[in-house]
mmCIF file of C-alpha atoms in Angstrom:
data_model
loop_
_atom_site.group_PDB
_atom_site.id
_atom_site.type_symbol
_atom_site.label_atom_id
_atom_site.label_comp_id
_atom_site.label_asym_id
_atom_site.label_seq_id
_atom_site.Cartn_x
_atom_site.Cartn_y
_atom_site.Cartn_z
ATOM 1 C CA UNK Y 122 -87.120 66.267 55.206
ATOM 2 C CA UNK Y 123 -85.510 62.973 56.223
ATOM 3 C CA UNK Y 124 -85.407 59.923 54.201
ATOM 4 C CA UNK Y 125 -88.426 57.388 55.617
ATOM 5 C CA UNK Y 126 -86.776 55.190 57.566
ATOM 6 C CA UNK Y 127 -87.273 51.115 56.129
ATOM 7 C CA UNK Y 128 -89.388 49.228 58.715
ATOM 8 C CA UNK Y 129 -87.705 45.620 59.533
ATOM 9 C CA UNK Y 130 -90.374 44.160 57.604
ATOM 10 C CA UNK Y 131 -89.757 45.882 54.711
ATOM 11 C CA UNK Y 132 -86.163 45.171 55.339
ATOM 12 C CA UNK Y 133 -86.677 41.480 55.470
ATOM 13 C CA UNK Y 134 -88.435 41.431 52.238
ATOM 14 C CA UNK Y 135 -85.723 43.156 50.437
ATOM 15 C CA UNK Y 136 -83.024 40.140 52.473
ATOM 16 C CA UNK Y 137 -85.173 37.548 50.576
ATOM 17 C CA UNK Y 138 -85.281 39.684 47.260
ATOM 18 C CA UNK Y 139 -81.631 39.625 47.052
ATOM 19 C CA UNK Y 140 -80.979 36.022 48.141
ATOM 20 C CA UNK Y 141 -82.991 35.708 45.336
ATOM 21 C CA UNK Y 142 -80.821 37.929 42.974
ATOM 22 C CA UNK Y 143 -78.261 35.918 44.069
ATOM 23 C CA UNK Y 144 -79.356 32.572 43.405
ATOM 24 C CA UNK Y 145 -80.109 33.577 39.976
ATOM 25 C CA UNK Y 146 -76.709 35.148 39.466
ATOM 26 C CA UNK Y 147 -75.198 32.230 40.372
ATOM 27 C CA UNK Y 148 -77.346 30.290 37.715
ATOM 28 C CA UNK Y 149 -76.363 32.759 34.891
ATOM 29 C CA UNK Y 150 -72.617 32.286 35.882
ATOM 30 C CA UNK Y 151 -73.040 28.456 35.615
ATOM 31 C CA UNK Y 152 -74.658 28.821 32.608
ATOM 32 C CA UNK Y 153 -72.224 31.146 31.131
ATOM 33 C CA UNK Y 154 -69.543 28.788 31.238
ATOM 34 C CA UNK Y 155 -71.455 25.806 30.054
ATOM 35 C CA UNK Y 156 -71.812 27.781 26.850
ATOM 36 C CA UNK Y 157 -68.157 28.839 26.999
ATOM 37 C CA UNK Y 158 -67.416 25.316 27.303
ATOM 38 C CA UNK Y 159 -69.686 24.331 23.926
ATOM 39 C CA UNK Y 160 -67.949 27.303 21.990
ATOM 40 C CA UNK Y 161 -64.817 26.438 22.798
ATOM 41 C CA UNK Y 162 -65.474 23.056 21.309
ATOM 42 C CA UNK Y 163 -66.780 24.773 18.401
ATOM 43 C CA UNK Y 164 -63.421 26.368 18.326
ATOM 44 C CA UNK Y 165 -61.305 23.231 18.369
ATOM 45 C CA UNK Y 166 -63.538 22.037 15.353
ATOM 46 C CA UNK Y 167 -63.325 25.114 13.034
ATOM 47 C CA UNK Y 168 -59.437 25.083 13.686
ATOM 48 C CA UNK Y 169 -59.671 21.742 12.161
ATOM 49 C CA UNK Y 170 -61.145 22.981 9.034
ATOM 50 C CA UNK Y 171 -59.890 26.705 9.320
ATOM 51 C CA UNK Y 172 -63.018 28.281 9.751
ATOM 52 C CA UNK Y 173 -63.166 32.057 10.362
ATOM 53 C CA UNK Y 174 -64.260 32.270 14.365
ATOM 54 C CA UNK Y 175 -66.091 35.416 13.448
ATOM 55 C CA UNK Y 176 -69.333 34.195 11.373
ATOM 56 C CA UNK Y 177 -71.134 38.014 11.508
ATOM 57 C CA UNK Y 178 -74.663 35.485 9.917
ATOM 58 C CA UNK Y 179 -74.462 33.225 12.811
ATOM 59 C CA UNK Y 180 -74.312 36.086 15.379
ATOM 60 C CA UNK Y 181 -77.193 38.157 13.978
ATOM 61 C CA UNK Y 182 -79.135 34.791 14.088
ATOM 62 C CA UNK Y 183 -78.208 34.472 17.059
ATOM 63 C CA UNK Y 184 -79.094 37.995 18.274
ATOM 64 C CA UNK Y 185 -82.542 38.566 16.018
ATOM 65 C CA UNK Y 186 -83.489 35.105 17.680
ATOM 66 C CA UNK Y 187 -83.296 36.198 21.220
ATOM 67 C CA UNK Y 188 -85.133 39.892 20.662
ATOM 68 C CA UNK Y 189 -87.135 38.451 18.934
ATOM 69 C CA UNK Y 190 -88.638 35.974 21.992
ATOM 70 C CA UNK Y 191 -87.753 38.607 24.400
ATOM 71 C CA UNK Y 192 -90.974 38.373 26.760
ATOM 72 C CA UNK Y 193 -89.662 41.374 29.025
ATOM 73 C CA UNK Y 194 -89.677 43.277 31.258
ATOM 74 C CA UNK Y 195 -85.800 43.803 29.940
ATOM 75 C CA UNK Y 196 -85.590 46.192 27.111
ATOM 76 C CA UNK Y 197 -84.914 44.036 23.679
ATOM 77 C CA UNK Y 198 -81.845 46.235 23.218
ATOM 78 C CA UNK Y 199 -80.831 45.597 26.714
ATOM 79 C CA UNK Y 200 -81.079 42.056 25.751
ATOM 80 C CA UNK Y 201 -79.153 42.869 22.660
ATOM 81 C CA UNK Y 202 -76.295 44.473 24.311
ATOM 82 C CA UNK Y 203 -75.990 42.243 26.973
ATOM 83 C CA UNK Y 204 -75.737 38.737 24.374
ATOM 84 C CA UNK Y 205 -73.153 40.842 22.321
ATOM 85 C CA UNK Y 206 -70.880 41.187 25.031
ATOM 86 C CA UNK Y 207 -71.506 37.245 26.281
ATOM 87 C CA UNK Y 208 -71.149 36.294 22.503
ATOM 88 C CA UNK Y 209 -67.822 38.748 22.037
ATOM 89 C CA UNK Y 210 -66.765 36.775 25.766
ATOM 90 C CA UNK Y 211 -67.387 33.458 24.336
ATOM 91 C CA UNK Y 212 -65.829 34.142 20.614
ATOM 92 C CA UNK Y 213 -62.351 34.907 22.874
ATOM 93 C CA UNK Y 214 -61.882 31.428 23.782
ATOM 94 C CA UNK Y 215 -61.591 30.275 20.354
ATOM 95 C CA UNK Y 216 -59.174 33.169 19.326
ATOM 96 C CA UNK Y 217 -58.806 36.980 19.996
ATOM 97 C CA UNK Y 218 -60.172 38.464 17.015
ATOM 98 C CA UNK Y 219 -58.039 41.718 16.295
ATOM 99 C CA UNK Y 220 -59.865 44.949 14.939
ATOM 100 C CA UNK Y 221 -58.318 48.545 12.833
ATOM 101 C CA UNK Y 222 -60.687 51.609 13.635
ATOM 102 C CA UNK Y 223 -59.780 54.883 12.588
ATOM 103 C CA UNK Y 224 -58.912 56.353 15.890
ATOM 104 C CA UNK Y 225 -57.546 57.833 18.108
ATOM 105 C CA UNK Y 226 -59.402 55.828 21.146
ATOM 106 C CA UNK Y 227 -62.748 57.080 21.572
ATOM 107 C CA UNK Y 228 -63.385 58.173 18.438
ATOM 108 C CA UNK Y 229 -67.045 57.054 16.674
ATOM 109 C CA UNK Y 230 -65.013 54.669 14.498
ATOM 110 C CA UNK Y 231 -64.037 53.195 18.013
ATOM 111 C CA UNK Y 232 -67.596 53.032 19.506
ATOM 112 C CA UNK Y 233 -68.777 50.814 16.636
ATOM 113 C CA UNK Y 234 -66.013 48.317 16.624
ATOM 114 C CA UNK Y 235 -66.740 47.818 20.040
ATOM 115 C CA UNK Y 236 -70.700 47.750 19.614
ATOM 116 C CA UNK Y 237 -69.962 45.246 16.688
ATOM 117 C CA UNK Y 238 -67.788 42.931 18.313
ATOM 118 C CA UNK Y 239 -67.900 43.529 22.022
ATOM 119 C CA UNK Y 240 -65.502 44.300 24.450
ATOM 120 C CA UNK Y 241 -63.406 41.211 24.264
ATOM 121 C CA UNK Y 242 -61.676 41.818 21.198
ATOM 122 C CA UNK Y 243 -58.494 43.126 20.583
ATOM 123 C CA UNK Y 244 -58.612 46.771 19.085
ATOM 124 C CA UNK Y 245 -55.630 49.132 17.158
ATOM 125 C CA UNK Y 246 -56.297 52.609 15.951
ATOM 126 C CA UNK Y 247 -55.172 53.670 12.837
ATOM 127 C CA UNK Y 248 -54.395 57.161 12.061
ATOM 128 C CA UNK Y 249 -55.335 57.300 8.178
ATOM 129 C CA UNK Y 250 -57.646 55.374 5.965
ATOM 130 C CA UNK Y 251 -54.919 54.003 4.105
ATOM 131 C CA UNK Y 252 -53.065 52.847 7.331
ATOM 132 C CA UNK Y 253 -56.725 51.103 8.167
ATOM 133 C CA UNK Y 254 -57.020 49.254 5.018
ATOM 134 C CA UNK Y 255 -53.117 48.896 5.303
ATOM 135 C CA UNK Y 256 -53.768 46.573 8.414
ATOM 136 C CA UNK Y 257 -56.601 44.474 7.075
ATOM 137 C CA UNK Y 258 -54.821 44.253 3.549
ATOM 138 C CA UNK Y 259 -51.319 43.043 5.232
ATOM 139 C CA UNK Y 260 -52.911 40.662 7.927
ATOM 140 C CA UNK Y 261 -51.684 42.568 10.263
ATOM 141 C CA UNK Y 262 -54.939 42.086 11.989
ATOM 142 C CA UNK Y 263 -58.364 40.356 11.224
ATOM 143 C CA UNK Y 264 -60.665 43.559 10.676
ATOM 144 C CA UNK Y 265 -61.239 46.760 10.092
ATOM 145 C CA UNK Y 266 -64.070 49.416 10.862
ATOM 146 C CA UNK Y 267 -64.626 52.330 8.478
ATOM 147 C CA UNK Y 268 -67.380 54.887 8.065
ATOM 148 C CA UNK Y 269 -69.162 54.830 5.080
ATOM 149 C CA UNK Y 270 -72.114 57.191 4.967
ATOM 150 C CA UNK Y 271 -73.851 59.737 7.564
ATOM 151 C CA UNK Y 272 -77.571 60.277 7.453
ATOM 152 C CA UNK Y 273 -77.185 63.687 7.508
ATOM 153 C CA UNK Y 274 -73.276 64.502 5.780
ATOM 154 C CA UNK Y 275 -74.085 61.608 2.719
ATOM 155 C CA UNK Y 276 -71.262 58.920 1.691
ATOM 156 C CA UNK Y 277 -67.980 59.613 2.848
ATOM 157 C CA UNK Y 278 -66.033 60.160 -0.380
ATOM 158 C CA UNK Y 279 -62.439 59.151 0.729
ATOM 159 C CA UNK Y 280 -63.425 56.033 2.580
ATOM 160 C CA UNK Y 281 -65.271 54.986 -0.369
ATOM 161 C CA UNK Y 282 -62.508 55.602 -2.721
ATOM 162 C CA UNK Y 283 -60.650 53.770 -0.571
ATOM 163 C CA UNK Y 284 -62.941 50.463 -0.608
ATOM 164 C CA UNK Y 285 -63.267 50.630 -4.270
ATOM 165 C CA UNK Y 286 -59.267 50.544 -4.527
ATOM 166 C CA UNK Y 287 -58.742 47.387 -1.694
ATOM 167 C CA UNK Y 288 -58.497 43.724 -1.572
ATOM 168 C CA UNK Y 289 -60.523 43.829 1.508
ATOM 169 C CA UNK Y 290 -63.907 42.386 1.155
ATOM 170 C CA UNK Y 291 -67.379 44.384 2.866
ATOM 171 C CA UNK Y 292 -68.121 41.670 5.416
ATOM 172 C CA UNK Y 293 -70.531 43.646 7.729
ATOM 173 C CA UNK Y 294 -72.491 46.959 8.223
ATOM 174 C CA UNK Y 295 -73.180 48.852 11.530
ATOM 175 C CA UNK Y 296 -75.511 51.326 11.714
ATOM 176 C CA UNK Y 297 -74.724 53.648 14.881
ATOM 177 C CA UNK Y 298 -76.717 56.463 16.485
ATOM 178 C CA UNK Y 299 -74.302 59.370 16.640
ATOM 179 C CA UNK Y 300 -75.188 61.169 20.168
ATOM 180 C CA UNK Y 301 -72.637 64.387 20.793
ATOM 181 C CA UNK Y 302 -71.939 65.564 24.269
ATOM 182 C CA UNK Y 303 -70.476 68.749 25.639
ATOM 183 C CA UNK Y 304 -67.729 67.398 27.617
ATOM 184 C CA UNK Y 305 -65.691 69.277 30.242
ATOM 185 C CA UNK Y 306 -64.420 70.085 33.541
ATOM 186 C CA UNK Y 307 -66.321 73.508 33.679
ATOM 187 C CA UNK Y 308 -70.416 74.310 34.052
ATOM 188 C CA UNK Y 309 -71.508 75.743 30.986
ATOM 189 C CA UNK Y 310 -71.358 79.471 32.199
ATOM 190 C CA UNK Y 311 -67.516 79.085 32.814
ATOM 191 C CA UNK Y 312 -66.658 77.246 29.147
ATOM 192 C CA UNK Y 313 -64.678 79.658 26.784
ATOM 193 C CA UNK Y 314 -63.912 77.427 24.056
ATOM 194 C CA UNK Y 315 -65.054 74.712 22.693
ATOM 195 C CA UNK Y 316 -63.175 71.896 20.632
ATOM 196 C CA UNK Y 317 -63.986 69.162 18.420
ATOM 197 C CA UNK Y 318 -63.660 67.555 14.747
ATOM 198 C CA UNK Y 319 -65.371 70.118 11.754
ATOM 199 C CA UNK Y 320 -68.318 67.537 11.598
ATOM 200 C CA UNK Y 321 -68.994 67.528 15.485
ATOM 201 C CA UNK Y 322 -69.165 71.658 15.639
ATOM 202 C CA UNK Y 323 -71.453 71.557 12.140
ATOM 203 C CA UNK Y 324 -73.910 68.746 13.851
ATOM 204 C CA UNK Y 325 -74.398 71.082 17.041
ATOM 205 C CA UNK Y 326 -73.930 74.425 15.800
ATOM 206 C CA UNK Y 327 -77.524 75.608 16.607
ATOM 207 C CA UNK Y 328 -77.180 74.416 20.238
ATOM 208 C CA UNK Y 329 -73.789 75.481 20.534
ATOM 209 C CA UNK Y 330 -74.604 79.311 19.342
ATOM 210 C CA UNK Y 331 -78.038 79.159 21.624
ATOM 211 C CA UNK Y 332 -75.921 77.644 24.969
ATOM 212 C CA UNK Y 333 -72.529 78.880 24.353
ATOM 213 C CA UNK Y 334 -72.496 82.538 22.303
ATOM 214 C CA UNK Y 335 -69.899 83.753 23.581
ATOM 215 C CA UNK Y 336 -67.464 80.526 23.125
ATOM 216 C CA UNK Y 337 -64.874 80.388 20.687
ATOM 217 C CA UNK Y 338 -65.208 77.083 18.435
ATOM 218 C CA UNK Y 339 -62.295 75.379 17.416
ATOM 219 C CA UNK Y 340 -61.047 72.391 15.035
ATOM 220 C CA UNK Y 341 -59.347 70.184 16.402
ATOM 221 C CA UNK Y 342 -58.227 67.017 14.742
ATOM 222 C CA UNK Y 343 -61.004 64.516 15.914
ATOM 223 C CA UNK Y 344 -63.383 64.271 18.748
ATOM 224 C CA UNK Y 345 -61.215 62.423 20.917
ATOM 225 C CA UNK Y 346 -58.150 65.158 20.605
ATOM 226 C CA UNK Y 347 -60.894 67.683 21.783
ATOM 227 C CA UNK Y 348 -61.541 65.477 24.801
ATOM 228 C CA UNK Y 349 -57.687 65.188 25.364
ATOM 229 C CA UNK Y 350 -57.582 68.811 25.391
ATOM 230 C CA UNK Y 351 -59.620 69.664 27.977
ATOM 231 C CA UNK Y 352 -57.814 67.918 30.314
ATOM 232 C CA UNK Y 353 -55.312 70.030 30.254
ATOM 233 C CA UNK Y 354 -56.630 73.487 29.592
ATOM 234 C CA UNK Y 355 -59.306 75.613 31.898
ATOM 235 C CA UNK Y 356 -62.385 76.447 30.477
ATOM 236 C CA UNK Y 357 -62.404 74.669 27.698
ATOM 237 C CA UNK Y 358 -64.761 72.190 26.328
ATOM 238 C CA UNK Y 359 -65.199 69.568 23.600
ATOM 239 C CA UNK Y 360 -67.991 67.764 21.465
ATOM 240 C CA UNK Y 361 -67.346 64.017 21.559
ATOM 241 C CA UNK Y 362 -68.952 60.461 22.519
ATOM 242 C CA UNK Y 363 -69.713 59.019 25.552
ATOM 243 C CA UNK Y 364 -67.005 55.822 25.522
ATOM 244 C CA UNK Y 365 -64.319 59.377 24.713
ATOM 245 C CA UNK Y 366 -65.635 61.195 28.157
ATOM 246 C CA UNK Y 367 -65.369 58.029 30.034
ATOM 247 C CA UNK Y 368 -61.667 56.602 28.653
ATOM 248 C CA UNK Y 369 -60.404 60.391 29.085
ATOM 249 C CA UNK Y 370 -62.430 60.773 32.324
ATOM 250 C CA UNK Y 371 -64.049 63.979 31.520
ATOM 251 C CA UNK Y 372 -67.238 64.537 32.866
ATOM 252 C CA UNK Y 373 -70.415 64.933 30.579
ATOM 253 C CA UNK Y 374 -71.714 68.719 30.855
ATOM 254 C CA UNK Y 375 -74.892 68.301 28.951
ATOM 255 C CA UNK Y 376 -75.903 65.001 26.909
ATOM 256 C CA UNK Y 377 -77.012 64.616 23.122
ATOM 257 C CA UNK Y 378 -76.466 68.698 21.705
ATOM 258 C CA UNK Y 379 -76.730 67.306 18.073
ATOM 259 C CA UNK Y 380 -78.885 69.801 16.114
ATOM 260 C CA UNK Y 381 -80.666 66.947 14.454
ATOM 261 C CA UNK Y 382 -82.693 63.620 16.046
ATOM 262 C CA UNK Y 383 -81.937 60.669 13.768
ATOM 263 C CA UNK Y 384 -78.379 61.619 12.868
ATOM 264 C CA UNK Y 385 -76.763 57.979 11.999
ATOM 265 C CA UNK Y 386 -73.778 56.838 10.658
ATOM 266 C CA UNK Y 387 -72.878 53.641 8.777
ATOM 267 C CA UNK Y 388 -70.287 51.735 9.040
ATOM 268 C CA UNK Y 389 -68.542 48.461 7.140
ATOM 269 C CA UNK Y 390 -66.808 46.024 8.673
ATOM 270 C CA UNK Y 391 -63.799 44.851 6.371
ATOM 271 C CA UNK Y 392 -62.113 41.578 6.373
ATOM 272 C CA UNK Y 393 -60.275 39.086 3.530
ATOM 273 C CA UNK Y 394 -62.656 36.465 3.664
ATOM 274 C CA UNK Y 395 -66.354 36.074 2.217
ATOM 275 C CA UNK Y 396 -69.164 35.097 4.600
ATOM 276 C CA UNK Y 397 -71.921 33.360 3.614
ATOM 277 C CA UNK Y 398 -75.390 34.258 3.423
ATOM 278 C CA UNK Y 399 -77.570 34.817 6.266
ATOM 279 C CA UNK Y 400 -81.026 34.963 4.301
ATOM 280 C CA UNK Y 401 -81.128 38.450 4.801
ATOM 281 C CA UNK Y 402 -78.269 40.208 2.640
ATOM 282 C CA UNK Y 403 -77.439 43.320 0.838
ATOM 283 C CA UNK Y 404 -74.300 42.960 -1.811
ATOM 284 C CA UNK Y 405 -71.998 46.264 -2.776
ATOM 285 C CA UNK Y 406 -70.636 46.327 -6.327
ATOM 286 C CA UNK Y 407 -68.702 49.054 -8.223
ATOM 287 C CA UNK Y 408 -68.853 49.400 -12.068
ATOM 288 C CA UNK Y 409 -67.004 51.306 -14.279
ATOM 289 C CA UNK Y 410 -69.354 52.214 -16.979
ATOM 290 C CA UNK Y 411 -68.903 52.948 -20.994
ATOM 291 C CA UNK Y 412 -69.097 56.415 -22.256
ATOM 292 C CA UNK Y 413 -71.642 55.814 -24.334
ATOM 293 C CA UNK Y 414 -75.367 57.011 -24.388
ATOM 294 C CA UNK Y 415 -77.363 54.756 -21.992
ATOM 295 C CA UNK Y 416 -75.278 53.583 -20.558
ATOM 296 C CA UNK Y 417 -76.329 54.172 -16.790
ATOM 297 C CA UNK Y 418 -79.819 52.888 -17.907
ATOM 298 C CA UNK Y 419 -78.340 49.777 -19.111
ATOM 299 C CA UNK Y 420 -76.269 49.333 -15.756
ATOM 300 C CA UNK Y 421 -79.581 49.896 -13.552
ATOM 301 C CA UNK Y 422 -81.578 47.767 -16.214
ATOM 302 C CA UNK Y 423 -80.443 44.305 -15.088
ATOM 303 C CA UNK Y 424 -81.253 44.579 -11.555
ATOM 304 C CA UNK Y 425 -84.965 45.019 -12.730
ATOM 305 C CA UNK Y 426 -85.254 42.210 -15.023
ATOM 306 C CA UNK Y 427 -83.499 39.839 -12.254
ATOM 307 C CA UNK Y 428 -86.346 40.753 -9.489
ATOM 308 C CA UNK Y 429 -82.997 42.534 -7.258
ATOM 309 C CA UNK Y 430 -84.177 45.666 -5.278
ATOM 310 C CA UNK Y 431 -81.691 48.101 -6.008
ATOM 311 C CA UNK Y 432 -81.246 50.339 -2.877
ATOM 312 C CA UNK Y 433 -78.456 52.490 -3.406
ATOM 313 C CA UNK Y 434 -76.228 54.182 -6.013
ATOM 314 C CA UNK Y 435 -73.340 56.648 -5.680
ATOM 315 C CA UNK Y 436 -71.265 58.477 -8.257
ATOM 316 C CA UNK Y 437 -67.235 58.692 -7.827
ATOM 317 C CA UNK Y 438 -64.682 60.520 -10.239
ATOM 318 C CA UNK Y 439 -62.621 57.219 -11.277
ATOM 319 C CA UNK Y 440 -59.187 59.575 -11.103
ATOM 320 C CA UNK Y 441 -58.194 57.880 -13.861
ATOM 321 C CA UNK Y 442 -59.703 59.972 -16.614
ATOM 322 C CA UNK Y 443 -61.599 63.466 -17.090
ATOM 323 C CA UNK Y 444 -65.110 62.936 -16.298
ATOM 324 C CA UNK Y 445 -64.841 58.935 -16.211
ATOM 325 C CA UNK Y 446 -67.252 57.529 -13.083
ATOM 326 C CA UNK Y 447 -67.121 54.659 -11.759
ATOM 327 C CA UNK Y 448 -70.659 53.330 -9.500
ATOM 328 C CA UNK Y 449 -71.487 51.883 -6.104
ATOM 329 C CA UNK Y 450 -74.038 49.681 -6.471
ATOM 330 C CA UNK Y 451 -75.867 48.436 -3.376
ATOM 331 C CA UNK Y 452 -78.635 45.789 -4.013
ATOM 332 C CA UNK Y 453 -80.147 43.267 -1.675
ATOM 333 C CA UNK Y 454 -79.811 39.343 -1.825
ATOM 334 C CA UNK Y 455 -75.968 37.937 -1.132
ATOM 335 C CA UNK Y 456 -73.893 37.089 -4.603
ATOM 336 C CA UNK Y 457 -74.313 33.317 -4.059
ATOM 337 C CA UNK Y 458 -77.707 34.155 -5.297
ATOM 338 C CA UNK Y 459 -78.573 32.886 -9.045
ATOM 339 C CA UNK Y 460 -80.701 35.813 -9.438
ATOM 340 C CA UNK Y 461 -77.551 38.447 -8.493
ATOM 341 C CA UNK Y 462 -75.375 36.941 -10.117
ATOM 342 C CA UNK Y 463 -77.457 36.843 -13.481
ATOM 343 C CA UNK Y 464 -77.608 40.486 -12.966
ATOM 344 C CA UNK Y 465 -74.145 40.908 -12.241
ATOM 345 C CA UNK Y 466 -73.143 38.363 -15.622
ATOM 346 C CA UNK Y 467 -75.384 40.957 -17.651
ATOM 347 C CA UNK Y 468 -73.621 43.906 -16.206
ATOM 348 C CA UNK Y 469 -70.486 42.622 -17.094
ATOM 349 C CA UNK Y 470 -70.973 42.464 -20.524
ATOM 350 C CA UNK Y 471 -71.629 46.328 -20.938
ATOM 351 C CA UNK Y 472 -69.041 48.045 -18.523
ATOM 352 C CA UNK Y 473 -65.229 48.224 -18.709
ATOM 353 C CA UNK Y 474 -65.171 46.963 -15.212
ATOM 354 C CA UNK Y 475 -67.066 45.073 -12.731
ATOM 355 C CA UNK Y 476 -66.341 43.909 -8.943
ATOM 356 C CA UNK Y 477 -68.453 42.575 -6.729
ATOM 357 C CA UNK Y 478 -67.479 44.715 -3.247
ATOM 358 C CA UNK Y 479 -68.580 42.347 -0.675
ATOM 359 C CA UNK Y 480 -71.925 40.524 0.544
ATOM 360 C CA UNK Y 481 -72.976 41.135 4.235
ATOM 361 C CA UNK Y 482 -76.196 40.351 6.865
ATOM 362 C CA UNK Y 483 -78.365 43.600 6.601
ATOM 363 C CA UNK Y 484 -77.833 45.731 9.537
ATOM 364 C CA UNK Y 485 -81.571 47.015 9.196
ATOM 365 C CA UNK Y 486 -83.351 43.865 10.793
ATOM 366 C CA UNK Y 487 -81.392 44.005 14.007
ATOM 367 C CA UNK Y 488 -81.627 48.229 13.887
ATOM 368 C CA UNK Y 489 -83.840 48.603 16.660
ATOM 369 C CA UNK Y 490 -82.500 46.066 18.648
ATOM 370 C CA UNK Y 491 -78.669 46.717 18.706
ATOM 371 C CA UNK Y 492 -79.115 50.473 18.176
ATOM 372 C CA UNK Y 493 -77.094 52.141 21.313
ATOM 373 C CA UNK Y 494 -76.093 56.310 22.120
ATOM 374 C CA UNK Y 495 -72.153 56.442 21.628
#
């Protein structure tokens, strides 16, 4: 059957629905650049002073204020997304903030520098953790992005090692949504192979044996070089993000093949300069503790006494001795805090070694908001 045809009434409504449309997109674009106009005097101000432009506490202000009096109908993370973008358009005119991810383009490290600090920035891929941190370290450009934990795959040990070791400070934390895709050229019945990173085949195994028996699965060095691949060779297929089907422009077979709802990964965002508190803080800290008995008690101890919540706590080999650990410590409350830093002070006095890592906004207010599928 035919589509119904629109009766000129009908018609006429939808005329005066999108003169209206149009009246209000004019509006937004007028006030768009009136707030483009304020930032950029904010700009001229903080160069005066030498202010960071990138204030990660004013932006989730910013952001948990406007989901927060989000009357609808717009989603709140459609609200979300849409202010990160304006605030990422807005942050250009006071300077182009410059971002590392471990790439290549497309990859999940990618996706979160761009859901972090819009599209407007400027973004490099690095090809090893040490060239990320490399970047930051050298000011070769403002920040980086580097995974730090998977909800399903734990911490990620060489990124952490890597943090302990740097001069970078933890200035952020995403926490992104990982959503895999079978990507590819073919229909599923035609797909022979399938590439992707180790991690990507593990998280979609199930669906991957189920769908694709018959398919051989192969490593390939990240996501994004599976994508690449299948450009080029027939009947092949990889496991990667959304943002790596549509920079490669590779259609989307089948959406979201993880094995597991809920798989999330968290990221830091790493820069040289602390940020202040936003009310709502977590703090990272890595000890090196005393071989001694009690010694892990007596590290935990302090946070106790000082009212902290302690929410996290992860064992690493020092490589500096045999069976020497050193600790990541992740409480809540920012280190400006009298009631941290008491804990800290009282730390101090029974480890070899004490640093405080970095104190951030908490991520987990603004989760449901600015939670998107990459």
């Amino acid at each position: 059957m035919g589509k119904k045809p629109i009766s000129p009434e009908v018609e006429l409504e939808l005329k005066k629905s999108r003169e209206t449309i149009d009246t209000i997109d004019h509006q937004i674009l007028e006030l768009l650049n009136q707030r483009a106009r304020v930032v950029e005097n904010v700009g001229n101000i903080k160069k005066q002073f030498d202010a960071e432009v990138y204030s990660p506490s004013r932006e989730k202000a910013v952001l948990k204020q406007l989901c927060e009096h989000n009357p609808g109908p717009m989603p709140t993370e459609s609200v979300a997304a849409v202010f990160r973008e304006v605030i990422s358009a807005c942050r250009a005119f006071q300077a182009t903030i410059s971002v590392v991810y471990l790439g290549p383009e497309g990859s999940y490290h990618h996706s979160a520098a761009q859901a972090n600090f819009g599209r407007s920035a400027q973004f490099v891929p690095a090809s090893t953790v040490n060239a990320l941190f490399d970047e930051v370290e050298h000011h070769r450009v403002d920040y980086g992005i580097v995974a730090i934990e998977n909800s399903i795959e734990g911490s990620v040990a060489a990124h952490l090692d890597r943090l302990v070791h740097s001069q970078t400070r933890i200035v952020g934390e995403i926490f992104i949504p990982i959503s895999h895709n079978l990507i590819s050229f073919s229909e599923l019945h035609e797909i022979k192979r399938v590439y992707s990173h180790p991690q990507g085949l593990a998280q979609c195994r199930q669906w991957l044996e189920s769908n694709l028996p018959n398919a051989q699965l192969l490593e390939a060095p990240s996501t994004t070089k599976g994508v690449q691949m299948c450009q080029t060779e027939k009947n092949a297929a990889a496991v990667a993000s959304t943002l790596a089907a549509e920079i490669y422009d590779v259609p989307i077979q089948v959406r979201g093949i993880e094995d597991f709802a809920g798989n999330t990964t968290r990221f830091f965002v790493v820069g040289r300069t602390a940020v202040p508190s936003s009310g709502d803080d977590k703090s990272s800290i890595v000890v090196f503790i005393r071989d001694q008995v009690g010694a892990l008690y007596d590290m935990i101890e302090p946070f106790k006494r000082n009212k902290v919540n302690l929410t996290n706590i992860v064992s690493r080999p020092t490589k500096q001795e045999a069976w020497q650990y050193m600790f990541f410590l992740e409480c809540q409350g920012h280190s400006s805090e009298e009631r941290v830093q008491q804990a800290i002070r009282e730390i101090e006095q029974i480890s070899l070694y004490v640093r405080i890592l970095g104190s951030y906004p908490s991520a987990r207010g603004n989760e449901n908001e600015m939670r998107r599928k990459v």
